[in-house]
Amino acid sequence: MSKITSLEQLRQLYDAPTERVVRKDIGHIDVHCRHFIELSPFVTLSTHNSQKQSDCSPRGGQPGFVRVVDSKMLVIPDWSGNNRLDTLTNILDINSIGLMFLIPGVDEVLRVNGTAELSTDAKYRELCMEKEKLPKLVILVRVQEAYLHCAKALMRSKLWSEEAKVDRGVLPSAGQILKDQLKSEGEAETTEAMYQRYRRELY
């Protein structure tokens, strides 16, 4: 297979996008985007740094945990994670960000692209309060692009269907996987013990 090295080569393989597809980026959060975000309990954050290293990180919470300030700004709380800070350090380096919001049971996704900054501003942290706790910081996203992405990918994957669900037991526990990958001594942490620890650290 030949390597694709130019836009001209690439375009020869695909039809031109329709006018509706080109125009669907509205560049701001309208009433429909807001409603989608308010129903979404899950978003992925895509970032990169000046060394051309990319990262995609999941964030989750109660539906609407990402707050809509206005048509041009979103606030994402940064709750307890693994403390690698990959997303946050990327934002400090290169402030571009891509978001993809999902709603369980809905095959369309909402894509939002823009710039990001990290903030400890009390008014934004308080906006994201959960269980009487405040996040250490928030990610402020300045919206440049916003559009609904078609349902084809989730339709192909049948992501929300019962028939597509995989029994967790077909994989080793995360503790066992980490033990094997890190070549650690001792017993692997059980799934139940890991989840109990996670529950204490959610907020």
PDB file of N, CA and C in Angstrom, residues 46-151:
ATOM      1  N   SER A  46      -8.562  15.997  24.177  1.00  0.00           N
ATOM      2  CA  SER A  46      -7.393  15.737  23.340  1.00  0.00           C
ATOM      3  C   SER A  46      -6.483  16.961  23.348  1.00  0.00           C
ATOM      4  N   THR A  47      -5.212  16.721  23.646  1.00  0.00           N
ATOM      5  CA  THR A  47      -4.229  17.803  23.715  1.00  0.00           C
ATOM      6  C   THR A  47      -2.914  17.313  23.094  1.00  0.00           C
ATOM      7  N   HIS A  48      -1.978  18.227  22.922  1.00  0.00           N
ATOM      8  CA  HIS A  48      -0.648  17.848  22.453  1.00  0.00           C
ATOM      9  C   HIS A  48       0.353  18.864  22.980  1.00  0.00           C
ATOM     10  N   ASN A  49       1.633  18.527  22.860  1.00  0.00           N
ATOM     11  CA  ASN A  49       2.669  19.440  23.337  1.00  0.00           C
ATOM     12  C   ASN A  49       3.630  19.803  22.215  1.00  0.00           C
ATOM     13  N   SER A  50       4.607  20.611  22.541  1.00  0.00           N
ATOM     14  CA  SER A  50       5.518  21.120  21.512  1.00  0.00           C
ATOM     15  C   SER A  50       6.472  20.054  20.992  1.00  0.00           C
ATOM     16  N   GLN A  51       6.535  18.897  21.676  1.00  0.00           N
ATOM     17  CA  GLN A  51       7.330  17.775  21.181  1.00  0.00           C
ATOM     18  C   GLN A  51       6.512  16.865  20.250  1.00  0.00           C
ATOM     19  N   LYS A  52       5.310  17.336  19.880  1.00  0.00           N
ATOM     20  CA  LYS A  52       4.396  16.607  18.999  1.00  0.00           C
ATOM     21  C   LYS A  52       3.904  15.300  19.617  1.00  0.00           C
ATOM     22  N   GLN A  53       3.854  15.278  20.949  1.00  0.00           N
ATOM     23  CA  GLN A  53       3.291  14.138  21.660  1.00  0.00           C
ATOM     24  C   GLN A  53       1.827  14.444  21.948  1.00  0.00           C
ATOM     25  N   SER A  54       0.960  13.520  21.592  1.00  0.00           N
ATOM     26  CA  SER A  54      -0.479  13.726  21.751  1.00  0.00           C
ATOM     27  C   SER A  54      -1.017  12.922  22.928  1.00  0.00           C
ATOM     28  N   ASP A  55      -2.155  13.362  23.446  1.00  0.00           N
ATOM     29  CA  ASP A  55      -2.773  12.684  24.578  1.00  0.00           C
ATOM     30  C   ASP A  55      -4.283  12.831  24.465  1.00  0.00           C
ATOM     31  N   CYS A  56      -4.998  11.777  24.832  1.00  0.00           N
ATOM     32  CA  CYS A  56      -6.456  11.842  24.912  1.00  0.00           C
ATOM     33  C   CYS A  56      -6.867  11.273  26.254  1.00  0.00           C
ATOM     34  N   SER A  57      -7.566  12.068  27.041  1.00  0.00           N
ATOM     35  CA  SER A  57      -7.874  11.695  28.416  1.00  0.00           C
ATOM     36  C   SER A  57      -9.380  11.760  28.666  1.00  0.00           C
ATOM     37  N   PRO A  58      -9.945  10.760  29.369  1.00  0.00           N
ATOM     38  CA  PRO A  58     -11.381  10.794  29.678  1.00  0.00           C
ATOM     39  C   PRO A  58     -11.660  11.604  30.932  1.00  0.00           C
ATOM     40  N   ARG A  59     -12.823  12.238  30.952  1.00  0.00           N
ATOM     41  CA  ARG A  59     -13.326  12.918  32.142  1.00  0.00           C
ATOM     42  C   ARG A  59     -14.794  12.547  32.310  1.00  0.00           C
ATOM     43  N   GLY A  60     -15.208  12.314  33.546  1.00  0.00           N
ATOM     44  CA  GLY A  60     -16.594  11.931  33.785  1.00  0.00           C
ATOM     45  C   GLY A  60     -17.158  12.560  35.043  1.00  0.00           C
ATOM     46  N   GLY A  61     -18.478  12.557  35.147  1.00  0.00           N
ATOM     47  CA  GLY A  61     -19.166  13.106  36.315  1.00  0.00           C
ATOM     48  C   GLY A  61     -20.664  12.990  36.119  1.00  0.00           C
ATOM     49  N   GLN A  62     -21.389  13.647  36.980  1.00  0.00           N
ATOM     50  CA  GLN A  62     -22.832  13.699  36.800  1.00  0.00           C
ATOM     51  C   GLN A  62     -23.150  14.426  35.499  1.00  0.00           C
ATOM     52  N   PRO A  63     -24.261  14.079  34.832  1.00  0.00           N
ATOM     53  CA  PRO A  63     -24.611  14.808  33.602  1.00  0.00           C
ATOM     54  C   PRO A  63     -24.548  16.314  33.818  1.00  0.00           C
ATOM     55  N   GLY A  64     -23.856  16.991  32.922  1.00  0.00           N
ATOM     56  CA  GLY A  64     -23.709  18.436  33.053  1.00  0.00           C
ATOM     57  C   GLY A  64     -22.557  18.857  33.931  1.00  0.00           C
ATOM     58  N   PHE A  65     -21.642  17.914  34.274  1.00  0.00           N
ATOM     59  CA  PHE A  65     -20.517  18.296  35.141  1.00  0.00           C
ATOM     60  C   PHE A  65     -19.601  19.303  34.450  1.00  0.00           C
ATOM     61  N   VAL A  66     -19.594  19.308  33.109  1.00  0.00           N
ATOM     62  CA  VAL A  66     -18.921  20.389  32.382  1.00  0.00           C
ATOM     63  C   VAL A  66     -19.897  21.549  32.302  1.00  0.00           C
ATOM     64  N   ARG A  67     -19.521  22.672  32.832  1.00  0.00           N
ATOM     65  CA  ARG A  67     -20.429  23.814  32.934  1.00  0.00           C
ATOM     66  C   ARG A  67     -20.305  24.733  31.716  1.00  0.00           C
ATOM     67  N   VAL A  68     -21.440  25.189  31.240  1.00  0.00           N
ATOM     68  CA  VAL A  68     -21.477  26.165  30.154  1.00  0.00           C
ATOM     69  C   VAL A  68     -21.596  27.554  30.772  1.00  0.00           C
ATOM     70  N   VAL A  69     -20.574  28.368  30.634  1.00  0.00           N
ATOM     71  CA  VAL A  69     -20.605  29.740  31.157  1.00  0.00           C
ATOM     72  C   VAL A  69     -21.387  30.643  30.210  1.00  0.00           C
ATOM     73  N   ASP A  70     -21.034  30.553  28.933  1.00  0.00           N
ATOM     74  CA  ASP A  70     -21.739  31.308  27.906  1.00  0.00           C
ATOM     75  C   ASP A  70     -21.456  30.638  26.565  1.00  0.00           C
ATOM     76  N   SER A  71     -21.797  31.286  25.487  1.00  0.00           N
ATOM     77  CA  SER A  71     -21.680  30.668  24.168  1.00  0.00           C
ATOM     78  C   SER A  71     -20.243  30.423  23.737  1.00  0.00           C
ATOM     79  N   LYS A  72     -19.302  30.988  24.475  1.00  0.00           N
ATOM     80  CA  LYS A  72     -17.899  30.874  24.077  1.00  0.00           C
ATOM     81  C   LYS A  72     -16.999  30.272  25.163  1.00  0.00           C
ATOM     82  N   MET A  73     -17.572  29.871  26.308  1.00  0.00           N
ATOM     83  CA  MET A  73     -16.714  29.342  27.364  1.00  0.00           C
ATOM     84  C   MET A  73     -17.352  28.156  28.084  1.00  0.00           C
ATOM     85  N   LEU A  74     -16.524  27.113  28.283  1.00  0.00           N
ATOM     86  CA  LEU A  74     -16.885  25.952  29.083  1.00  0.00           C
ATOM     87  C   LEU A  74     -15.917  25.839  30.257  1.00  0.00           C
ATOM     88  N   VAL A  75     -16.387  25.239  31.348  1.00  0.00           N
ATOM     89  CA  VAL A  75     -15.540  25.007  32.520  1.00  0.00           C
ATOM     90  C   VAL A  75     -15.541  23.516  32.836  1.00  0.00           C
ATOM     91  N   ILE A  76     -14.356  22.925  32.862  1.00  0.00           N
ATOM     92  CA  ILE A  76     -14.216  21.499  33.153  1.00  0.00           C
ATOM     93  C   ILE A  76     -13.487  21.340  34.482  1.00  0.00           C
ATOM     94  N   PRO A  77     -14.105  20.723  35.492  1.00  0.00           N
ATOM     95  CA  PRO A  77     -13.410  20.512  36.766  1.00  0.00           C
ATOM     96  C   PRO A  77     -12.336  19.449  36.620  1.00  0.00           C
ATOM     97  N   ASP A  78     -11.219  19.611  37.321  1.00  0.00           N
ATOM     98  CA  ASP A  78     -10.188  18.583  37.313  1.00  0.00           C
ATOM     99  C   ASP A  78     -10.205  17.876  38.665  1.00  0.00           C
ATOM    100  N   TRP A  79     -10.860  16.725  38.688  1.00  0.00           N
ATOM    101  CA  TRP A  79     -10.957  15.929  39.905  1.00  0.00           C
ATOM    102  C   TRP A  79      -9.774  14.963  40.003  1.00  0.00           C
ATOM    103  N   SER A  80      -9.754  14.218  41.095  1.00  0.00           N
ATOM    104  CA  SER A  80      -8.662  13.298  41.367  1.00  0.00           C
ATOM    105  C   SER A  80      -8.437  12.346  40.201  1.00  0.00           C
ATOM    106  N   GLY A  81      -7.169  12.175  39.820  1.00  0.00           N
ATOM    107  CA  GLY A  81      -6.819  11.246  38.755  1.00  0.00           C
ATOM    108  C   GLY A  81      -5.547  10.504  39.124  1.00  0.00           C
ATOM    109  N   ASN A  82      -4.720  10.234  38.135  1.00  0.00           N
ATOM    110  CA  ASN A  82      -3.497   9.476  38.408  1.00  0.00           C
ATOM    111  C   ASN A  82      -2.288  10.367  38.702  1.00  0.00           C
ATOM    112  N   ASN A  83      -2.517  11.682  38.656  1.00  0.00           N
ATOM    113  CA  ASN A  83      -1.477  12.670  38.972  1.00  0.00           C
ATOM    114  C   ASN A  83      -0.314  12.695  37.978  1.00  0.00           C
ATOM    115  N   ARG A  84      -0.477  12.078  36.812  1.00  0.00           N
ATOM    116  CA  ARG A  84       0.527  12.245  35.751  1.00  0.00           C
ATOM    117  C   ARG A  84       0.470  13.660  35.170  1.00  0.00           C
ATOM    118  N   LEU A  85      -0.760  14.226  35.152  1.00  0.00           N
ATOM    119  CA  LEU A  85      -0.976  15.595  34.683  1.00  0.00           C
ATOM    120  C   LEU A  85      -0.646  15.787  33.208  1.00  0.00           C
ATOM    121  N   ASP A  86      -0.816  14.720  32.411  1.00  0.00           N
ATOM    122  CA  ASP A  86      -0.492  14.819  30.990  1.00  0.00           C
ATOM    123  C   ASP A  86      -1.293  15.913  30.291  1.00  0.00           C
ATOM    124  N   THR A  87      -2.607  15.912  30.497  1.00  0.00           N
ATOM    125  CA  THR A  87      -3.457  16.924  29.865  1.00  0.00           C
ATOM    126  C   THR A  87      -3.085  18.324  30.331  1.00  0.00           C
ATOM    127  N   LEU A  88      -2.893  18.471  31.625  1.00  0.00           N
ATOM    128  CA  LEU A  88      -2.640  19.802  32.187  1.00  0.00           C
ATOM    129  C   LEU A  88      -1.295  20.363  31.725  1.00  0.00           C
ATOM    130  N   THR A  89      -0.272  19.514  31.702  1.00  0.00           N
ATOM    131  CA  THR A  89       1.034  20.014  31.251  1.00  0.00           C
ATOM    132  C   THR A  89       1.021  20.315  29.755  1.00  0.00           C
ATOM    133  N   ASN A  90       0.265  19.548  28.991  1.00  0.00           N
ATOM    134  CA  ASN A  90       0.127  19.865  27.568  1.00  0.00           C
ATOM    135  C   ASN A  90      -0.514  21.232  27.375  1.00  0.00           C
ATOM    136  N   ILE A  91      -1.552  21.519  28.163  1.00  0.00           N
ATOM    137  CA  ILE A  91      -2.238  22.809  28.051  1.00  0.00           C
ATOM    138  C   ILE A  91      -1.281  23.955  28.392  1.00  0.00           C
ATOM    139  N   LEU A  92      -0.417  23.745  29.379  1.00  0.00           N
ATOM    140  CA  LEU A  92       0.568  24.772  29.707  1.00  0.00           C
ATOM    141  C   LEU A  92       1.522  25.017  28.550  1.00  0.00           C
ATOM    142  N   ASP A  93       1.780  23.975  27.783  1.00  0.00           N
ATOM    143  CA  ASP A  93       2.737  24.065  26.679  1.00  0.00           C
ATOM    144  C   ASP A  93       2.072  24.582  25.399  1.00  0.00           C
ATOM    145  N   ILE A  94       1.039  23.875  24.958  1.00  0.00           N
ATOM    146  CA  ILE A  94       0.276  24.247  23.758  1.00  0.00           C
ATOM    147  C   ILE A  94      -1.189  24.281  24.165  1.00  0.00           C
ATOM    148  N   ASN A  95      -1.843  25.411  24.050  1.00  0.00           N
ATOM    149  CA  ASN A  95      -3.154  25.545  24.684  1.00  0.00           C
ATOM    150  C   ASN A  95      -4.340  25.119  23.821  1.00  0.00           C
ATOM    151  N   SER A  96      -4.095  24.420  22.713  1.00  0.00           N
ATOM    152  CA  SER A  96      -5.224  23.946  21.914  1.00  0.00           C
ATOM    153  C   SER A  96      -5.811  22.690  22.545  1.00  0.00           C
ATOM    154  N   ILE A  97      -7.126  22.498  22.360  1.00  0.00           N
ATOM    155  CA  ILE A  97      -7.809  21.363  22.973  1.00  0.00           C
ATOM    156  C   ILE A  97      -8.973  20.931  22.088  1.00  0.00           C
ATOM    157  N   GLY A  98      -9.238  19.626  22.085  1.00  0.00           N
ATOM    158  CA  GLY A  98     -10.389  19.073  21.384  1.00  0.00           C
ATOM    159  C   GLY A  98     -11.221  18.254  22.344  1.00  0.00           C
ATOM    160  N   LEU A  99     -12.520  18.474  22.347  1.00  0.00           N
ATOM    161  CA  LEU A  99     -13.433  17.776  23.254  1.00  0.00           C
ATOM    162  C   LEU A  99     -14.428  16.947  22.454  1.00  0.00           C
ATOM    163  N   MET A 100     -14.807  15.801  23.005  1.00  0.00           N
ATOM    164  CA  MET A 100     -15.866  14.999  22.414  1.00  0.00           C
ATOM    165  C   MET A 100     -16.804  14.559  23.531  1.00  0.00           C
ATOM    166  N   PHE A 101     -18.042  15.053  23.481  1.00  0.00           N
ATOM    167  CA  PHE A 101     -19.048  14.741  24.496  1.00  0.00           C
ATOM    168  C   PHE A 101     -19.905  13.564  24.048  1.00  0.00           C
ATOM    169  N   LEU A 102     -20.157  12.636  24.973  1.00  0.00           N
ATOM    170  CA  LEU A 102     -21.030  11.499  24.712  1.00  0.00           C
ATOM    171  C   LEU A 102     -22.178  11.481  25.713  1.00  0.00           C
ATOM    172  N   ILE A 103     -23.324  10.996  25.246  1.00  0.00           N
ATOM    173  CA  ILE A 103     -24.488  10.769  26.098  1.00  0.00           C
ATOM    174  C   ILE A 103     -24.869   9.299  25.948  1.00  0.00           C
ATOM    175  N   PRO A 104     -24.912   8.526  27.039  1.00  0.00           N
ATOM    176  CA  PRO A 104     -25.299   7.117  26.926  1.00  0.00           C
ATOM    177  C   PRO A 104     -26.638   6.962  26.205  1.00  0.00           C
ATOM    178  N   GLY A 105     -26.648   6.094  25.198  1.00  0.00           N
ATOM    179  CA  GLY A 105     -27.870   5.849  24.441  1.00  0.00           C
ATOM    180  C   GLY A 105     -28.039   6.709  23.214  1.00  0.00           C
ATOM    181  N   VAL A 106     -27.210   7.744  23.071  1.00  0.00           N
ATOM    182  CA  VAL A 106     -27.288   8.649  21.911  1.00  0.00           C
ATOM    183  C   VAL A 106     -26.098   8.375  21.000  1.00  0.00           C
ATOM    184  N   ASP A 107     -26.346   8.125  19.728  1.00  0.00           N
ATOM    185  CA  ASP A 107     -25.261   7.775  18.809  1.00  0.00           C
ATOM    186  C   ASP A 107     -24.517   8.978  18.246  1.00  0.00           C
ATOM    187  N   GLU A 108     -25.131  10.155  18.231  1.00  0.00           N
ATOM    188  CA  GLU A 108     -24.393  11.346  17.827  1.00  0.00           C
ATOM    189  C   GLU A 108     -23.473  11.780  18.973  1.00  0.00           C
ATOM    190  N   VAL A 109     -22.375  12.446  18.630  1.00  0.00           N
ATOM    191  CA  VAL A 109     -21.507  13.040  19.644  1.00  0.00           C
ATOM    192  C   VAL A 109     -21.355  14.523  19.335  1.00  0.00           C
ATOM    193  N   LEU A 110     -21.010  15.293  20.351  1.00  0.00           N
ATOM    194  CA  LEU A 110     -20.775  16.723  20.165  1.00  0.00           C
ATOM    195  C   LEU A 110     -19.277  16.973  20.236  1.00  0.00           C
ATOM    196  N   ARG A 111     -18.758  17.633  19.209  1.00  0.00           N
ATOM    197  CA  ARG A 111     -17.332  17.969  19.175  1.00  0.00           C
ATOM    198  C   ARG A 111     -17.160  19.473  19.385  1.00  0.00           C
ATOM    199  N   VAL A 112     -16.230  19.806  20.267  1.00  0.00           N
ATOM    200  CA  VAL A 112     -15.917  21.211  20.556  1.00  0.00           C
ATOM    201  C   VAL A 112     -14.405  21.357  20.534  1.00  0.00           C
ATOM    202  N   ASN A 113     -13.912  22.308  19.772  1.00  0.00           N
ATOM    203  CA  ASN A 113     -12.477  22.585  19.700  1.00  0.00           C
ATOM    204  C   ASN A 113     -12.218  24.041  20.068  1.00  0.00           C
ATOM    205  N   GLY A 114     -11.051  24.279  20.641  1.00  0.00           N
ATOM    206  CA  GLY A 114     -10.734  25.649  21.003  1.00  0.00           C
ATOM    207  C   GLY A 114      -9.407  25.743  21.711  1.00  0.00           C
ATOM    208  N   THR A 115      -9.285  26.719  22.590  1.00  0.00           N
ATOM    209  CA  THR A 115      -8.080  26.898  23.398  1.00  0.00           C
ATOM    210  C   THR A 115      -8.442  26.710  24.860  1.00  0.00           C
ATOM    211  N   ALA A 116      -7.433  26.380  25.656  1.00  0.00           N
ATOM    212  CA  ALA A 116      -7.684  26.081  27.065  1.00  0.00           C
ATOM    213  C   ALA A 116      -6.679  26.786  27.961  1.00  0.00           C
ATOM    214  N   GLU A 117      -7.103  27.063  29.177  1.00  0.00           N
ATOM    215  CA  GLU A 117      -6.198  27.576  30.202  1.00  0.00           C
ATOM    216  C   GLU A 117      -6.590  26.971  31.537  1.00  0.00           C
ATOM    217  N   LEU A 118      -5.635  26.895  32.453  1.00  0.00           N
ATOM    218  CA  LEU A 118      -5.867  26.358  33.786  1.00  0.00           C
ATOM    219  C   LEU A 118      -6.122  27.505  34.747  1.00  0.00           C
ATOM    220  N   SER A 119      -7.094  27.313  35.652  1.00  0.00           N
ATOM    221  CA  SER A 119      -7.458  28.404  36.555  1.00  0.00           C
ATOM    222  C   SER A 119      -7.825  27.871  37.935  1.00  0.00           C
ATOM    223  N   THR A 120      -7.446  28.625  38.966  1.00  0.00           N
ATOM    224  CA  THR A 120      -7.887  28.348  40.335  1.00  0.00           C
ATOM    225  C   THR A 120      -8.878  29.413  40.804  1.00  0.00           C
ATOM    226  N   ASP A 121      -9.428  30.166  39.888  1.00  0.00           N
ATOM    227  CA  ASP A 121     -10.405  31.212  40.212  1.00  0.00           C
ATOM    228  C   ASP A 121     -11.558  30.610  41.006  1.00  0.00           C
ATOM    229  N   ALA A 122     -11.847  31.196  42.157  1.00  0.00           N
ATOM    230  CA  ALA A 122     -12.855  30.646  43.064  1.00  0.00           C
ATOM    231  C   ALA A 122     -14.231  30.556  42.419  1.00  0.00           C
ATOM    232  N   LYS A 123     -14.610  31.534  41.590  1.00  0.00           N
ATOM    233  CA  LYS A 123     -15.954  31.524  41.025  1.00  0.00           C
ATOM    234  C   LYS A 123     -16.155  30.351  40.074  1.00  0.00           C
ATOM    235  N   TYR A 124     -15.101  29.946  39.381  1.00  0.00           N
ATOM    236  CA  TYR A 124     -15.220  28.805  38.482  1.00  0.00           C
ATOM    237  C   TYR A 124     -15.131  27.486  39.239  1.00  0.00           C
ATOM    238  N   ARG A 125     -14.291  27.426  40.256  1.00  0.00           N
ATOM    239  CA  ARG A 125     -14.212  26.210  41.072  1.00  0.00           C
ATOM    240  C   ARG A 125     -15.536  25.975  41.790  1.00  0.00           C
ATOM    241  N   GLU A 126     -16.118  27.043  42.321  1.00  0.00           N
ATOM    242  CA  GLU A 126     -17.401  26.909  43.025  1.00  0.00           C
ATOM    243  C   GLU A 126     -18.518  26.493  42.078  1.00  0.00           C
ATOM    244  N   LEU A 127     -18.425  26.893  40.839  1.00  0.00           N
ATOM    245  CA  LEU A 127     -19.408  26.503  39.836  1.00  0.00           C
ATOM    246  C   LEU A 127     -19.421  24.981  39.647  1.00  0.00           C
ATOM    247  N   CYS A 128     -18.285  24.347  39.939  1.00  0.00           N
ATOM    248  CA  CYS A 128     -18.130  22.908  39.718  1.00  0.00           C
ATOM    249  C   CYS A 128     -18.173  22.097  41.009  1.00  0.00           C
ATOM    250  N   MET A 129     -18.618  22.694  42.100  1.00  0.00           N
ATOM    251  CA  MET A 129     -18.633  21.994  43.378  1.00  0.00           C
ATOM    252  C   MET A 129     -19.454  20.710  43.308  1.00  0.00           C
ATOM    253  N   GLU A 130     -18.910  19.629  43.864  1.00  0.00           N
ATOM    254  CA  GLU A 130     -19.601  18.346  43.962  1.00  0.00           C
ATOM    255  C   GLU A 130     -19.409  17.797  45.370  1.00  0.00           C
ATOM    256  N   LYS A 131     -20.508  17.358  45.990  1.00  0.00           N
ATOM    257  CA  LYS A 131     -20.445  16.759  47.326  1.00  0.00           C
ATOM    258  C   LYS A 131     -19.692  17.667  48.294  1.00  0.00           C
ATOM    259  N   GLU A 132     -19.955  18.963  48.190  1.00  0.00           N
ATOM    260  CA  GLU A 132     -19.360  19.993  49.032  1.00  0.00           C
ATOM    261  C   GLU A 132     -17.834  20.058  48.897  1.00  0.00           C
ATOM    262  N   LYS A 133     -17.321  19.566  47.779  1.00  0.00           N
ATOM    263  CA  LYS A 133     -15.889  19.640  47.517  1.00  0.00           C
ATOM    264  C   LYS A 133     -15.632  20.455  46.262  1.00  0.00           C
ATOM    265  N   LEU A 134     -14.486  21.129  46.254  1.00  0.00           N
ATOM    266  CA  LEU A 134     -14.084  21.931  45.110  1.00  0.00           C
ATOM    267  C   LEU A 134     -12.914  21.262  44.397  1.00  0.00           C
ATOM    268  N   PRO A 135     -12.887  21.321  43.066  1.00  0.00           N
ATOM    269  CA  PRO A 135     -11.705  20.811  42.361  1.00  0.00           C
ATOM    270  C   PRO A 135     -10.499  21.697  42.646  1.00  0.00           C
ATOM    271  N   LYS A 136      -9.309  21.101  42.565  1.00  0.00           N
ATOM    272  CA  LYS A 136      -8.085  21.890  42.788  1.00  0.00           C
ATOM    273  C   LYS A 136      -7.987  23.013  41.766  1.00  0.00           C
ATOM    274  N   LEU A 137      -8.380  22.701  40.528  1.00  0.00           N
ATOM    275  CA  LEU A 137      -8.384  23.712  39.475  1.00  0.00           C
ATOM    276  C   LEU A 137      -9.430  23.337  38.438  1.00  0.00           C
ATOM    277  N   VAL A 138      -9.660  24.241  37.515  1.00  0.00           N
ATOM    278  CA  VAL A 138     -10.580  23.980  36.404  1.00  0.00           C
ATOM    279  C   VAL A 138      -9.870  24.290  35.097  1.00  0.00           C
ATOM    280  N   ILE A 139     -10.378  23.695  34.041  1.00  0.00           N
ATOM    281  CA  ILE A 139      -9.903  23.981  32.693  1.00  0.00           C
ATOM    282  C   ILE A 139     -10.939  24.873  32.022  1.00  0.00           C
ATOM    283  N   LEU A 140     -10.531  26.070  31.651  1.00  0.00           N
ATOM    284  CA  LEU A 140     -11.411  26.994  30.937  1.00  0.00           C
ATOM    285  C   LEU A 140     -11.195  26.796  29.444  1.00  0.00           C
ATOM    286  N   VAL A 141     -12.259  26.466  28.744  1.00  0.00           N
ATOM    287  CA  VAL A 141     -12.172  26.229  27.308  1.00  0.00           C
ATOM    288  C   VAL A 141     -12.833  27.371  26.560  1.00  0.00           C
ATOM    289  N   ARG A 142     -12.078  28.051  25.718  1.00  0.00           N
ATOM    290  CA  ARG A 142     -12.609  29.097  24.848  1.00  0.00           C
ATOM    291  C   ARG A 142     -12.999  28.439  23.522  1.00  0.00           C
ATOM    292  N   VAL A 143     -14.258  28.447  23.223  1.00  0.00           N
ATOM    293  CA  VAL A 143     -14.798  27.691  22.094  1.00  0.00           C
ATOM    294  C   VAL A 143     -14.509  28.392  20.770  1.00  0.00           C
ATOM    295  N   GLN A 144     -13.940  27.638  19.832  1.00  0.00           N
ATOM    296  CA  GLN A 144     -13.708  28.133  18.470  1.00  0.00           C
ATOM    297  C   GLN A 144     -14.529  27.357  17.445  1.00  0.00           C
ATOM    298  N   GLU A 145     -14.737  26.070  17.709  1.00  0.00           N
ATOM    299  CA  GLU A 145     -15.545  25.227  16.831  1.00  0.00           C
ATOM    300  C   GLU A 145     -16.502  24.392  17.674  1.00  0.00           C
ATOM    301  N   ALA A 146     -17.713  24.185  17.157  1.00  0.00           N
ATOM    302  CA  ALA A 146     -18.685  23.340  17.841  1.00  0.00           C
ATOM    303  C   ALA A 146     -19.631  22.752  16.810  1.00  0.00           C
ATOM    304  N   TYR A 147     -19.738  21.438  16.822  1.00  0.00           N
ATOM    305  CA  TYR A 147     -20.639  20.818  15.858  1.00  0.00           C
ATOM    306  C   TYR A 147     -20.997  19.391  16.265  1.00  0.00           C
ATOM    307  N   LEU A 148     -22.168  18.966  15.814  1.00  0.00           N
ATOM    308  CA  LEU A 148     -22.644  17.613  16.041  1.00  0.00           C
ATOM    309  C   LEU A 148     -21.973  16.678  15.042  1.00  0.00           C
ATOM    310  N   HIS A 149     -21.442  15.568  15.563  1.00  0.00           N
ATOM    311  CA  HIS A 149     -20.795  14.571  14.706  1.00  0.00           C
ATOM    312  C   HIS A 149     -21.798  13.454  14.438  1.00  0.00           C
ATOM    313  N   CYS A 150     -21.833  12.981  13.213  1.00  0.00           N
ATOM    314  CA  CYS A 150     -22.844  11.999  12.808  1.00  0.00           C
ATOM    315  C   CYS A 150     -22.732  10.700  13.606  1.00  0.00           C
ATOM    316  N   ALA A 151     -23.786   9.886  13.527  1.00  0.00           N
ATOM    317  CA  ALA A 151     -23.928   8.693  14.360  1.00  0.00           C
ATOM    318  C   ALA A 151     -23.210   7.459  13.814  1.00  0.00           C
TER     319      ALA A 151
END
